[in-house]
Coordinates of C-alpha atoms and ligand atoms in Angstrom, one line a residue:
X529 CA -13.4 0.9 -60.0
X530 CA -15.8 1.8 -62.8
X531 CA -16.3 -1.8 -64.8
X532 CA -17.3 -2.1 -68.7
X533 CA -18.1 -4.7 -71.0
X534 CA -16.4 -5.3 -74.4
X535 CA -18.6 -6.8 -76.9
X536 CA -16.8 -8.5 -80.2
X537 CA -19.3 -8.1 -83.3
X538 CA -17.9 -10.4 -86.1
X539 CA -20.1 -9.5 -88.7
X540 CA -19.7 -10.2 -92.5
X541 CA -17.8 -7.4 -93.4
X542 CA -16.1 -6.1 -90.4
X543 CA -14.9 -6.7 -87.1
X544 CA -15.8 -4.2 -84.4
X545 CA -15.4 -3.9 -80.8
X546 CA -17.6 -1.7 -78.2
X547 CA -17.2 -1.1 -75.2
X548 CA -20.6 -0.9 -73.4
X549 CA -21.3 0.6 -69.9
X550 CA -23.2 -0.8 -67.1
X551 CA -26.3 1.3 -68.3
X552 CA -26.0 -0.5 -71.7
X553 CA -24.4 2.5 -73.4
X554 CA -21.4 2.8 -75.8
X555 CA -18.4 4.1 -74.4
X556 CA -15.6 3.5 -77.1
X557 CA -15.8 1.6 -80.5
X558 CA -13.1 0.3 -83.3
X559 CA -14.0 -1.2 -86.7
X560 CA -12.0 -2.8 -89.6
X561 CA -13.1 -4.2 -92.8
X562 CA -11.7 -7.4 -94.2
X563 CA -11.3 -9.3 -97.7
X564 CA -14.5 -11.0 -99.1
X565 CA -12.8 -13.9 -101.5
X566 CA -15.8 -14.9 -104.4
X567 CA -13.5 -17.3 -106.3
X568 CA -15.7 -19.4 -108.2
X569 CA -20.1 -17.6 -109.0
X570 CA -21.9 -18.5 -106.0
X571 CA -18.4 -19.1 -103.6
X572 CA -18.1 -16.9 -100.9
X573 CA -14.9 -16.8 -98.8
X574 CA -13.1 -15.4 -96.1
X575 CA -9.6 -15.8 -94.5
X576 CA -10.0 -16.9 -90.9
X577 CA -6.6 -15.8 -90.3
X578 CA -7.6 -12.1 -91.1
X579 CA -10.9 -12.0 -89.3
X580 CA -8.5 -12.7 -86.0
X581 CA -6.2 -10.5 -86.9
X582 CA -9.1 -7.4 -87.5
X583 CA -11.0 -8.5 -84.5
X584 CA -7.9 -8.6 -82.2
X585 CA -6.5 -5.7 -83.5
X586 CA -10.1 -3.5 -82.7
X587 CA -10.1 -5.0 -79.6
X588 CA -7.1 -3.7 -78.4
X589 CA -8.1 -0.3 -79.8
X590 CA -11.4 -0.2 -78.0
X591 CA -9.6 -0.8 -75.1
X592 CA -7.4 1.7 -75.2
X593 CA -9.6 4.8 -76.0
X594 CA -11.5 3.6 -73.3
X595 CA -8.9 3.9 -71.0
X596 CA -7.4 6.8 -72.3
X597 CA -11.3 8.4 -71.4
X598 CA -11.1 6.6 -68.5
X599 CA -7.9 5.2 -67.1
X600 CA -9.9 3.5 -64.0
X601 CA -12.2 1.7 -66.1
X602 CA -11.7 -2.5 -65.9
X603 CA -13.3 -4.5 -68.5
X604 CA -15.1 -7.0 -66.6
X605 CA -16.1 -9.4 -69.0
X606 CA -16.1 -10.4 -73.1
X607 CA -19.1 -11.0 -75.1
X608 CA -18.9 -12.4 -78.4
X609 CA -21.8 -11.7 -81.1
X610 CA -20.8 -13.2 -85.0
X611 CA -21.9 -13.7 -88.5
X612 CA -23.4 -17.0 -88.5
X613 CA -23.0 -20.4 -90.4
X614 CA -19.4 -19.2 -91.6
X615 CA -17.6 -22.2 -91.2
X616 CA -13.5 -22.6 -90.1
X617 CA -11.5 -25.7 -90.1
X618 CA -8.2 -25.8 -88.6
X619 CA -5.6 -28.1 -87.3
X620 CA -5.3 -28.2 -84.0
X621 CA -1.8 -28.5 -83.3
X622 CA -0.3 -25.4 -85.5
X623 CA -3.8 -23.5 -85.2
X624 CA -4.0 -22.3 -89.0
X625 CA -7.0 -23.1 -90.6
X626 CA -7.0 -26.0 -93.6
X627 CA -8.5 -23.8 -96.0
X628 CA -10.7 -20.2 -96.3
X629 CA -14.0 -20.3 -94.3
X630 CA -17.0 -20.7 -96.1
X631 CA -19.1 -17.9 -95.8
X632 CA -23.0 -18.4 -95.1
X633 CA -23.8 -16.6 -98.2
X634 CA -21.8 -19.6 -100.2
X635 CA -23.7 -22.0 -102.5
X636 CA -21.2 -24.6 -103.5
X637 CA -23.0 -27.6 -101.2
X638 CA -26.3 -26.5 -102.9
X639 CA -26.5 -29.9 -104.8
X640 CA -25.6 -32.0 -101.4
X641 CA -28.4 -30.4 -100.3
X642 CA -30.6 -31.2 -103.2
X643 CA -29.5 -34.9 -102.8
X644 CA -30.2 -35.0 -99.1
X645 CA -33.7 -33.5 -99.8
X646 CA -34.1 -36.4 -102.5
X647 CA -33.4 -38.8 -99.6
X648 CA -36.2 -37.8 -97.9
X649 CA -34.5 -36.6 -95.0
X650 CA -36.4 -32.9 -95.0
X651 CA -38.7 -33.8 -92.0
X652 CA -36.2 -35.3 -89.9
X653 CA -33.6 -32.6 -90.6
X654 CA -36.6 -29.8 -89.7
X655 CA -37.9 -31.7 -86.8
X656 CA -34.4 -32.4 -85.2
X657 CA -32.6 -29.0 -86.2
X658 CA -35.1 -26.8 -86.7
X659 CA -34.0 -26.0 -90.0
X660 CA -34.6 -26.7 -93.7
X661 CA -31.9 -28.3 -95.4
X662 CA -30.1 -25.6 -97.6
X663 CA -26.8 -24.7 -98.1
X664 CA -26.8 -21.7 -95.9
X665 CA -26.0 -23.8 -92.6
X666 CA -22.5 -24.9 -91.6
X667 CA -23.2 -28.7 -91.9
X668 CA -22.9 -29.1 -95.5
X669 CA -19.9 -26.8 -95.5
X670 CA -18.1 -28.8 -92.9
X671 CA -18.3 -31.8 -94.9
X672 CA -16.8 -29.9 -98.1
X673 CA -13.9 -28.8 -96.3
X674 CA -13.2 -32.3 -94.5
X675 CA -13.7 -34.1 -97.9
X676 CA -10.7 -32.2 -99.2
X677 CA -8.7 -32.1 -96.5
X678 CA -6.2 -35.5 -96.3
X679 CA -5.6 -35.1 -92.3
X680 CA -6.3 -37.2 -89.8
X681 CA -10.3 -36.1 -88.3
X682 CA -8.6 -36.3 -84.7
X683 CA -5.9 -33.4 -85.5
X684 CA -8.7 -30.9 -86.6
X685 CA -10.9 -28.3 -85.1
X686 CA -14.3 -27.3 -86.7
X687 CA -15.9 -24.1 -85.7
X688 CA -18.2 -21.3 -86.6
X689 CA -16.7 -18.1 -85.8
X690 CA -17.6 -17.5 -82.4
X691 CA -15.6 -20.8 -82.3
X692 CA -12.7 -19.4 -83.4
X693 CA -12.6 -16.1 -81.7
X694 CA -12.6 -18.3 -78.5
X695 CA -9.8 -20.7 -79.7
X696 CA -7.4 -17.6 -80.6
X697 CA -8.7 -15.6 -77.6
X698 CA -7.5 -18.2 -75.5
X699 CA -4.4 -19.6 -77.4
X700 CA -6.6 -22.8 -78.5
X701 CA -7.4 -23.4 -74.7
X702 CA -10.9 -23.3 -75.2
X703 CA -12.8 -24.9 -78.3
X704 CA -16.1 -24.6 -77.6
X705 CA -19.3 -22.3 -79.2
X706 CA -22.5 -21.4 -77.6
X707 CA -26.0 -23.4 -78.5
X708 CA -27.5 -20.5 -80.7
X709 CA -24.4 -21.0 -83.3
X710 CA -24.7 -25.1 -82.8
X711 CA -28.8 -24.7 -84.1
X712 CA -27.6 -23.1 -87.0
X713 CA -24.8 -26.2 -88.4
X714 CA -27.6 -28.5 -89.2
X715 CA -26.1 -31.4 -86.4
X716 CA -27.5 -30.2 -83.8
X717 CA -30.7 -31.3 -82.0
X718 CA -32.2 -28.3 -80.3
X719 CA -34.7 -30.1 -78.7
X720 CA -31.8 -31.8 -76.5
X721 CA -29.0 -29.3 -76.9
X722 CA -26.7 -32.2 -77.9
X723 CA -24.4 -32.7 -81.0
X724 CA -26.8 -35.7 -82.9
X725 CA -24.9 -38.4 -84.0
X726 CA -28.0 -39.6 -87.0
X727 CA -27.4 -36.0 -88.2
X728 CA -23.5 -36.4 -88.0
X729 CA -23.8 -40.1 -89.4
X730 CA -26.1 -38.3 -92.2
X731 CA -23.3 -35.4 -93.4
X732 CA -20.7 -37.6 -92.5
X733 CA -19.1 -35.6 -89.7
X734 CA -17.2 -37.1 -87.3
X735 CA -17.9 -36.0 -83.5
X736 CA -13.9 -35.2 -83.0
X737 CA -13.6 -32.3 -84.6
X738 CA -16.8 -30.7 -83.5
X739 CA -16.4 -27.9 -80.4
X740 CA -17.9 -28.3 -77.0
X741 CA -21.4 -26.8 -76.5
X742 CA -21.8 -24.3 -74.2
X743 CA -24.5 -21.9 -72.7
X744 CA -25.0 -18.7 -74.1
X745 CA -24.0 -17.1 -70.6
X746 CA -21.1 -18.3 -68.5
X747 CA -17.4 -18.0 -67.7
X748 CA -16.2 -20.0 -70.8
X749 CA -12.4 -19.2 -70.2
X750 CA -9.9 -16.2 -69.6
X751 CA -8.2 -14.4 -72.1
X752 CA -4.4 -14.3 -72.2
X753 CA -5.0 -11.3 -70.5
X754 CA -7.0 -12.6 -68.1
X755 CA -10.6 -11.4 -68.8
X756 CA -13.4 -13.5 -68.7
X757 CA -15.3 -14.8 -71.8
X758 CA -18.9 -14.9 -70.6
X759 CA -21.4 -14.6 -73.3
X760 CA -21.8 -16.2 -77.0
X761 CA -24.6 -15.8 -79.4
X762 CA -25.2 -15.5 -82.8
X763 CA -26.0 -11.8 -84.7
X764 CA -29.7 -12.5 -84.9
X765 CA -30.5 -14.1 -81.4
X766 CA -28.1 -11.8 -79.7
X767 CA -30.2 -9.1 -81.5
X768 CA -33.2 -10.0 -79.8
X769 CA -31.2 -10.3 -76.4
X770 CA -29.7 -6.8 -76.6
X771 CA -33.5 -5.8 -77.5
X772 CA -34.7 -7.3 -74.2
X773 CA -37.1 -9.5 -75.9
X774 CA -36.9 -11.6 -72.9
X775 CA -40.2 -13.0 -72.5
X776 CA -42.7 -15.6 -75.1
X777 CA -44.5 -13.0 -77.4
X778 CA -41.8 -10.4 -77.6
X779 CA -40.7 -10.0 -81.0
X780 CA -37.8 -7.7 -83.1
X781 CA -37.4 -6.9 -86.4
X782 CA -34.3 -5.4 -87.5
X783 CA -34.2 -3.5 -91.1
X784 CA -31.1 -3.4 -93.0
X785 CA -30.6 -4.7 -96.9
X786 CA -32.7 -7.2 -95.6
X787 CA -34.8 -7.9 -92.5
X788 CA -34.5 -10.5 -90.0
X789 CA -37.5 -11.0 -87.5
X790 CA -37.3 -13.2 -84.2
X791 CA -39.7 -14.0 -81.9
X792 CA -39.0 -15.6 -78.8
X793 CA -41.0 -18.7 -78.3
X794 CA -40.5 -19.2 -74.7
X795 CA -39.1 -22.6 -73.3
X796 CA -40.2 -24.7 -76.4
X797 CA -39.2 -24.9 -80.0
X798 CA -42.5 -24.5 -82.7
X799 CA -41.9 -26.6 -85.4
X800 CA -43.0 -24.1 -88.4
X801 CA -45.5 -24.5 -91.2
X802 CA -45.3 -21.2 -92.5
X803 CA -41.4 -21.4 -93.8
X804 CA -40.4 -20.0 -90.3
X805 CA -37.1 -21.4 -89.0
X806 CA -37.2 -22.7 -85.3
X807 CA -33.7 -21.9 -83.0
X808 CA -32.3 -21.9 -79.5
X809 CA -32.7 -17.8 -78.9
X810 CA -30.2 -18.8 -75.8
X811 CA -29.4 -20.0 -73.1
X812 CA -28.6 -18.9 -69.9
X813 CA -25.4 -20.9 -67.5
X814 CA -27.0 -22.6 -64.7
X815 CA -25.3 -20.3 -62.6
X816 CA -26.5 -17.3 -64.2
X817 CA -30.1 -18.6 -63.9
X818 CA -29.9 -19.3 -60.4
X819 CA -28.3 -15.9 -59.4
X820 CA -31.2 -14.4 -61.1
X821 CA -34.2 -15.9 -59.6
X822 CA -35.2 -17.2 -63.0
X823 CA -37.3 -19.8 -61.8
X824 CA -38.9 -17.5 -59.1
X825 CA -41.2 -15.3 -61.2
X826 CA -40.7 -12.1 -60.0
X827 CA -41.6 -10.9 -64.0
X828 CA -44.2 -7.6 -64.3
X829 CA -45.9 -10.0 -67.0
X830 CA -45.7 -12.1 -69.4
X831 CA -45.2 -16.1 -69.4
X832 CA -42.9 -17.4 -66.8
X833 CA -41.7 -20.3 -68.9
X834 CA -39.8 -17.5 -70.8
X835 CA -37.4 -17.3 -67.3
X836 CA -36.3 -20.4 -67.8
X837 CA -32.8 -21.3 -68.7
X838 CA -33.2 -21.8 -72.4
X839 CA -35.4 -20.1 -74.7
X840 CA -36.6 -20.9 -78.1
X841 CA -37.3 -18.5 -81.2
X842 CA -39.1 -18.4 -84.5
X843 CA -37.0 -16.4 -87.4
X844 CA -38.4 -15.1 -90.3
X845 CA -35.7 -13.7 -93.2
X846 CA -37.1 -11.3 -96.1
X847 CA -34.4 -10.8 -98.5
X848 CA -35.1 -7.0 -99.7
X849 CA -36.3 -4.1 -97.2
X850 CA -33.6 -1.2 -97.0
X851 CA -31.8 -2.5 -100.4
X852 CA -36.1 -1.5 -102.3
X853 CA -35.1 2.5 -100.8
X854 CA -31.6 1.5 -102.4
X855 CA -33.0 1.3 -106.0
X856 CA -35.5 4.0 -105.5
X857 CA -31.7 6.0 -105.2
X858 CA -29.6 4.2 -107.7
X859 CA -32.1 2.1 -110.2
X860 CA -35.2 5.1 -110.2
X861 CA -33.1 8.0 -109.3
X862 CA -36.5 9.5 -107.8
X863 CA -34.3 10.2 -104.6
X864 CA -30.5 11.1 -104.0
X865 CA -30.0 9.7 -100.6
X866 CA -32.0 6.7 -98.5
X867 CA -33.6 9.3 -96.2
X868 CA -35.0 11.6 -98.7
X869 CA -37.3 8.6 -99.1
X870 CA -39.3 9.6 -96.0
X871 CA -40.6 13.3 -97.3
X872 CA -41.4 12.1 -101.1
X873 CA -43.5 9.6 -99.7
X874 CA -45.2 11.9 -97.1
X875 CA -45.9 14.5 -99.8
X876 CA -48.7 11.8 -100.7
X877 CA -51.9 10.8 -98.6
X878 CA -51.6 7.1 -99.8
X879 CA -50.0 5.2 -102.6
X880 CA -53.0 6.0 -105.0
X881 CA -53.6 2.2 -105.0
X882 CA -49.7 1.4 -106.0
X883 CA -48.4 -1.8 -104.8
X884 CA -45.0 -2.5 -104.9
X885 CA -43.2 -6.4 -104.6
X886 CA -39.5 -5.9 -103.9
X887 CA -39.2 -9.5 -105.1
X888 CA -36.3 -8.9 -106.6
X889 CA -34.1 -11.9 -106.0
X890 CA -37.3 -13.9 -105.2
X891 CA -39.7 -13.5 -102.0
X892 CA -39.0 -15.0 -98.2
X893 CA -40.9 -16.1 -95.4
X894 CA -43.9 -17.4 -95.6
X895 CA -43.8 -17.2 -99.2
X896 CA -40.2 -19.5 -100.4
X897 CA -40.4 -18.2 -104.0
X898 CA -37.0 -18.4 -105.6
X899 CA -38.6 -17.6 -108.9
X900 CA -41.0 -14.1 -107.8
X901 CA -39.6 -11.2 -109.3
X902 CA -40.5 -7.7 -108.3
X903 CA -44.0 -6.2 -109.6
X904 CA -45.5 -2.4 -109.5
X905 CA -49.2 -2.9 -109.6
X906 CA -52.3 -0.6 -110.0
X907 CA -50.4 1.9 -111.9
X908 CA -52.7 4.8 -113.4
X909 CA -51.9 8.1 -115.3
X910 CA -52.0 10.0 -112.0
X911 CA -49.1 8.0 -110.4
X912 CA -46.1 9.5 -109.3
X913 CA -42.9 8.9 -108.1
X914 CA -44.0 10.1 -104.3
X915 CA -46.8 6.9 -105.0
X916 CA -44.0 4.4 -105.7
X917 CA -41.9 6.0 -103.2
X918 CA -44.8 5.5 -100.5
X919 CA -45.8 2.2 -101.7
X920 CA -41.9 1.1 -101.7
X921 CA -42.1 2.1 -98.1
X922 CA -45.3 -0.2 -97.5
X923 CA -43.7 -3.1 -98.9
X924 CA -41.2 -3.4 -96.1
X925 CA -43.3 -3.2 -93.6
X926 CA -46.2 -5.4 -95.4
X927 CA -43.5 -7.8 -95.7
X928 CA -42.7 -7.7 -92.0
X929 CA -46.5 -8.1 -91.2
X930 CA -46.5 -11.2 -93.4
X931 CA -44.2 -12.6 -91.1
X932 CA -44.9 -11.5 -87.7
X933 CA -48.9 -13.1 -88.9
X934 CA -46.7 -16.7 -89.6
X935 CA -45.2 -16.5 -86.3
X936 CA -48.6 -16.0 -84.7
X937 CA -50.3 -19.1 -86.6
X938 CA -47.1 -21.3 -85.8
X939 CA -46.6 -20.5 -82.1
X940 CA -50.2 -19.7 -80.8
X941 CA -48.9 -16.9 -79.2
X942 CA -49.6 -13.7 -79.9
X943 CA -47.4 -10.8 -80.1
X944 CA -48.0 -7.5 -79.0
X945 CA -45.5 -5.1 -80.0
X946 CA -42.6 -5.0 -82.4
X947 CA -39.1 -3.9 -81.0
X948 CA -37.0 -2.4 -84.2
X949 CA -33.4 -1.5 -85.6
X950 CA -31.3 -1.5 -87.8
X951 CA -30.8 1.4 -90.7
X952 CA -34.1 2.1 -92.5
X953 CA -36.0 2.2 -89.3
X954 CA -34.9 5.4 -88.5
X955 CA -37.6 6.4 -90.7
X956 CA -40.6 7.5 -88.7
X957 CA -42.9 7.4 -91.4
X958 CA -42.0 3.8 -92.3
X959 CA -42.4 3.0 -88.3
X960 CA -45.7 4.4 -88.4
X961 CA -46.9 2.7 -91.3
X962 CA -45.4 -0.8 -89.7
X963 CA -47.3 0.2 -86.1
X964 CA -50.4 0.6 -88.5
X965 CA -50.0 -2.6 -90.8
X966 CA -49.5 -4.7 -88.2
X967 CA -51.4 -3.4 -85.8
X968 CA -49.0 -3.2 -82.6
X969 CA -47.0 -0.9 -81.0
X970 CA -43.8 -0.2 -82.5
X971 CA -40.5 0.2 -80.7
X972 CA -37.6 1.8 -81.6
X973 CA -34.4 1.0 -79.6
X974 CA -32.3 4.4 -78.4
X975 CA -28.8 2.0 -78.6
X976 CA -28.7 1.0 -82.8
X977 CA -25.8 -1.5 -81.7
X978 CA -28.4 -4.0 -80.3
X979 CA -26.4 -6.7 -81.8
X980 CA -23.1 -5.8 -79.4
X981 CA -25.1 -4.9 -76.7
X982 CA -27.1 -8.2 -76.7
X983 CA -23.3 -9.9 -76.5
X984 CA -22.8 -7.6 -73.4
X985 CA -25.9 -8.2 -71.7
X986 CA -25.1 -12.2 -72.5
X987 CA -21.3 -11.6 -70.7
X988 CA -22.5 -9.1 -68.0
X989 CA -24.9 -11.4 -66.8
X990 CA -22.4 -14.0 -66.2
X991 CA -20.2 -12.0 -64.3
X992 CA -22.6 -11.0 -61.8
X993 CA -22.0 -7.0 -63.7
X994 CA -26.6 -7.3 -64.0
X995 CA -28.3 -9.5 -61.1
X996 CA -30.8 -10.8 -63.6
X997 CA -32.7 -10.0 -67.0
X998 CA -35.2 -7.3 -65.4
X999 CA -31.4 -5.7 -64.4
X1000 CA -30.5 -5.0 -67.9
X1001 CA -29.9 -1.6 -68.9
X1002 CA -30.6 0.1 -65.6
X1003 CA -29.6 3.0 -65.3
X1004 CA -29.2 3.5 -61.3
X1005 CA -28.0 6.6 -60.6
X1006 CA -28.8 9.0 -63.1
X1007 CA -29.4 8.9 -66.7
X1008 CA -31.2 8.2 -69.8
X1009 CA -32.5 4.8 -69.8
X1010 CA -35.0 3.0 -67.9
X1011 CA -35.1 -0.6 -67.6
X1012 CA -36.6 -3.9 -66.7
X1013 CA -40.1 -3.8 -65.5
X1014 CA -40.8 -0.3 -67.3
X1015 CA -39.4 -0.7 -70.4
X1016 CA -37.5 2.6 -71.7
X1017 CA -39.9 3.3 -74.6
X1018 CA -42.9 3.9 -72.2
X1019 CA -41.2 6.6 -70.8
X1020 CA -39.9 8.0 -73.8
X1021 CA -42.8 8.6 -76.1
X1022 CA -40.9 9.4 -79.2
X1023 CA -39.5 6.1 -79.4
X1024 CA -43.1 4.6 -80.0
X1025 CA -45.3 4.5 -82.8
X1026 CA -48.7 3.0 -81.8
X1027 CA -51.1 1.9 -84.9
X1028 CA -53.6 4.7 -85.9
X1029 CA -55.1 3.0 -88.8
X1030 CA -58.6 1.6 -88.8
X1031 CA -59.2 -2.1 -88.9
X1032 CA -60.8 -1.7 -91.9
X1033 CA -58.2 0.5 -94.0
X1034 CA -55.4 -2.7 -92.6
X1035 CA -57.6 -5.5 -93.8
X1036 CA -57.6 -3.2 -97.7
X1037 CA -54.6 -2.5 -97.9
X1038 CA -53.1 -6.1 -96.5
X1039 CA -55.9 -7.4 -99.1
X1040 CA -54.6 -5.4 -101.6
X1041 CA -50.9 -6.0 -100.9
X1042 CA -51.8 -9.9 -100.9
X1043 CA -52.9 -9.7 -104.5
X1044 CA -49.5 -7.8 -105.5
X1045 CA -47.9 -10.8 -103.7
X1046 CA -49.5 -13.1 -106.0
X1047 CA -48.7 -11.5 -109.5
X1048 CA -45.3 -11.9 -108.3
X1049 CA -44.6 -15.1 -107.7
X1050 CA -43.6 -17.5 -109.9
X1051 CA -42.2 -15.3 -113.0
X1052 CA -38.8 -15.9 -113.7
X1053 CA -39.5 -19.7 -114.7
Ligands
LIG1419 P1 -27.0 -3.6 -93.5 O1 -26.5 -3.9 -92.1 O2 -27.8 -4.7 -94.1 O3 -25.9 -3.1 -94.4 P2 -28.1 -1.1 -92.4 O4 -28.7 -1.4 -91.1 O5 -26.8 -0.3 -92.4 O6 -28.0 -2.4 -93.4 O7 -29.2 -0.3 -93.2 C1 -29.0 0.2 -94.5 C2 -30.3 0.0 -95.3 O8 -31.3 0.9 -94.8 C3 -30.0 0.4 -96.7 O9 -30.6 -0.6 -97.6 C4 -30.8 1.8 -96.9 O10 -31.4 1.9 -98.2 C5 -31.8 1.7 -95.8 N1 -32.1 3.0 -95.2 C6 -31.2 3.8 -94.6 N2 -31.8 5.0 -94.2 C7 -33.1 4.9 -94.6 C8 -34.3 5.7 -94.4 N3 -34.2 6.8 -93.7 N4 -35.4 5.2 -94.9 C9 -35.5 4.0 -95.5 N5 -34.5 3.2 -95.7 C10 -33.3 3.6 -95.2

């Protein structure tokens, strides 16, 4: 009977549900948007209730347009891939959440934060969690919603959303989430993979409502309907899964509004000097690790520590890439539609010495100005729109340089080649120019829904539907995609863009950029 894999992607607008086959291909898909609630500048909120009832409700249509291609077809397993940080409280007994979930995006524990940082308590809170204290992680939010809550701690459930999937999934069976959503709460010590109690004792959370910690790839529980839950893992880590960044070194960089670039660290966690975060990237079940020969080698290269059962990961977030092409369209009106960018830039050699800083709601990694704003340098009377076009271009992938050249310094470890999704990188020029900024090989996935797919790898594993990570993506019989030891993108050349540019022309232009960088910072005070 011909098996599939149905990956959940709970992201912050919609729920969606592939269906992937064995070969890592999509077979069916369903999507539905939900409510974003903003009920107070800075409050971001969504109704748990709904984001069950859209995922469930895609779930079930995925699964059926699959089996109405294919009435044979058995889903052998679930994967679950969701918007991180979002936090849920909700009492265990009638399973309704106390309140709205907080959305990562939300601000309103900004000030807890602040005080907490007053304490002194930033190097502990980095070296435990490896994170800085801001409001963006789930801990702060937990302790907002269990401050205004009057119920007994023992009758409530916290989760992130992956969490909650699995509680409603399984009629509140199972409350448990994976280890890449527990290193993003800000209680969790990722050095130990346990719940800490000095962070708990610091936010004041207490240990009963807090789920059970699982691997990233195991049978977690059955569905009413009885299909395994095997795989967890947040968006950006499963990212970098369904990328097949398996191994220390291997790095991905995914280009939407923003851009989020993960490196995998190997078997230990690099505590960051460069405003780099450090996070579990997964972990595989013990099961799935000795099924696979993970501690056997058996790699075509690479370090074998990254075989291991848990793997670690530096992130890097830059808050404007695709959304710099967005205001070429809507704020400059030099193009109509986000492509178009590609051939007014490549009507020009260069960007005539144009630097652009898309600083516009202040700069990222390695940089952590909240007050940049964005610049145009090096303007002259022969500057035109094409110029600020190709120099807009630039700017993403300088950016993306910046921060692959932090994760280098922090880790030791070099990386040597750049795997890439997400919108804008369907632009070959922009691909080109990030192959020849940063000076590696560029990679650009044939499957954009790396996010799902990274869910299904997580699941598949666990049920034994891969033997191991080298498995992934196979094609066996016939078909598109290569896998494991010759990764697809050797074999099909138009999905790599390898650096042309001269050592010389990179170290001008990064100079160059650098300078842009610094008339940036610091203007809105
Ligand atoms: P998100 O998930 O953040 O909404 P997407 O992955 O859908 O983002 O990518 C959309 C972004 O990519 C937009 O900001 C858009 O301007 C940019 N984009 C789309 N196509 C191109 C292109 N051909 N060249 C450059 N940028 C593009």
């Amino acid at each position: 009977m011909p098996a599939a894999i149905l990956a959940l992607d709970q992201g912050t607008t919609s729920s969606r549900a592939i269906v992937f086959d064995e070969a890592g291909r999509p077979l069916a898909s369903a999507q539905r948007e939900f409510r974003q609630f903003y009920p107070q500048p800075g409050w971001v909120e969504h109704d748990a209730t709904e984001i069950w009832s859209t995922q469930s409700a895609v779930m079930a249509e995925a699964i059926a347009l699959v089996k109405s291609m294919s009435p044979r077809v058995e889903i052998a397993a679930i994967g679950i891939t969701n918007q991180r940080e979002t936090t849920v409280v909700w009492d265990r007994e009638s399973g309704v959440p106390v309140a709205n979930a907080i959305v990562w995006q939300d601000r309103r524990t900004a000030a807890m934060c602040d005080g907490l940082a007053a304490g002194g308590h930033e190097t502990f809170v980095r070296d435990r969690t490896g994170l800085v204290i801001d409001a963006y992680f789930s801990g702060t939010k937990l302790r907002w919603l269990l401050d205004r809550c009057d119920r007994d701690p023992e009758r409530l459930a916290f989760g992130t959303i992956d969490s909650w999937l699995v509680w409603n999934l399984t009629r509140g069976a199972a409350h448990i989430t994976d280890v890449t959503n527990a290193s993003r709460t800000m209680l969790f010590d990722i050095h130990r993979a346990e719940w800490d109690d000095e962070l708990l004792a610091l936010l004041g959370v207490p240990r009963c409502v807090l789920p059970q910690v699982k691997s990233s790839s195991e049978i977690y529980a059955k569905t009413t309907d009885g299909i395994p839950i095997a795989g967890i893992a947040g968006d950006q880590q499963a990212s970098l899964f369904g990328q097949r960044c398996t191994r220390a070194g291997m790095a991905k960089n995914t280009y939407g509004t923003g851009s989020f670039v993960v490196m995998n660290t190997g078997e230990h966690a690099v505590s960051s000097k460069n405003g780099l975060l450090a996070t579990i990237a997964w972990q595989l079940g013990d099961g799935v690790v000795r099924a696979s020969g993970a501690h056997s080698g058996g790699g075509t290269k690479g370090a074998p520590e990254a075989r291991t059962t848990r793997c670690y990961a530096l992130e890097g977030s830059i808050f404007i890439t695709g959304a710099a092409v967005q205001w070429l369209r809507d704020g400059l009106g030099i193009i109509r539609t986000a492509p178009e960018v590609e051939a007014l830039a490549a009507s020009v050699p260069d960007s005539g010495g144009v630097v652009v800083v898309p600083a516009f709601t202040g700069l990222g990694t390695p940089h952590w100005d909240a007050y940049a704003r964005g610049t145009i340098s090096g303007i002259t009377r022969g500057t035109s729109a094409a110029h600020i076009a190709r120099a807009t271009l630039e700017s993403i992938a300088l950016q993306t340089a910046d921060v692959l050249d932090a994760m280098q310094i922090d880790s030791g470890i070099a990386i040597d080649e750049l795997r890439v999704d997400g919108g804008a990188s369907t632009n070959d020029l922009l691909m080109q120019m990030q192959a020849d900024i940063a000076g590696i090989p560029v990679i650009r996935t044939r499957v954009p829904e790396t996010t799902a797919l990274g869910a299904a790898y997580l699941a598949g594993l666990a049920v034994g539907f891969y033997r191991d990570l080298d498995d992934l993506g196979v094609v066996r019989a016939s078909g598109a995609l290569s896998g494991g030891g010759a990764p697809e993108a050797r074999t099909t050349p138009q999905l790599v863009f390898t650096p042309q540019m001269s050592a010389s022309e990179r170290a001008s232009m990064r100079e160059r950029w650098a300078r842009g960088v610094e008339r940036a910072k610091g203007w809105a005070i």
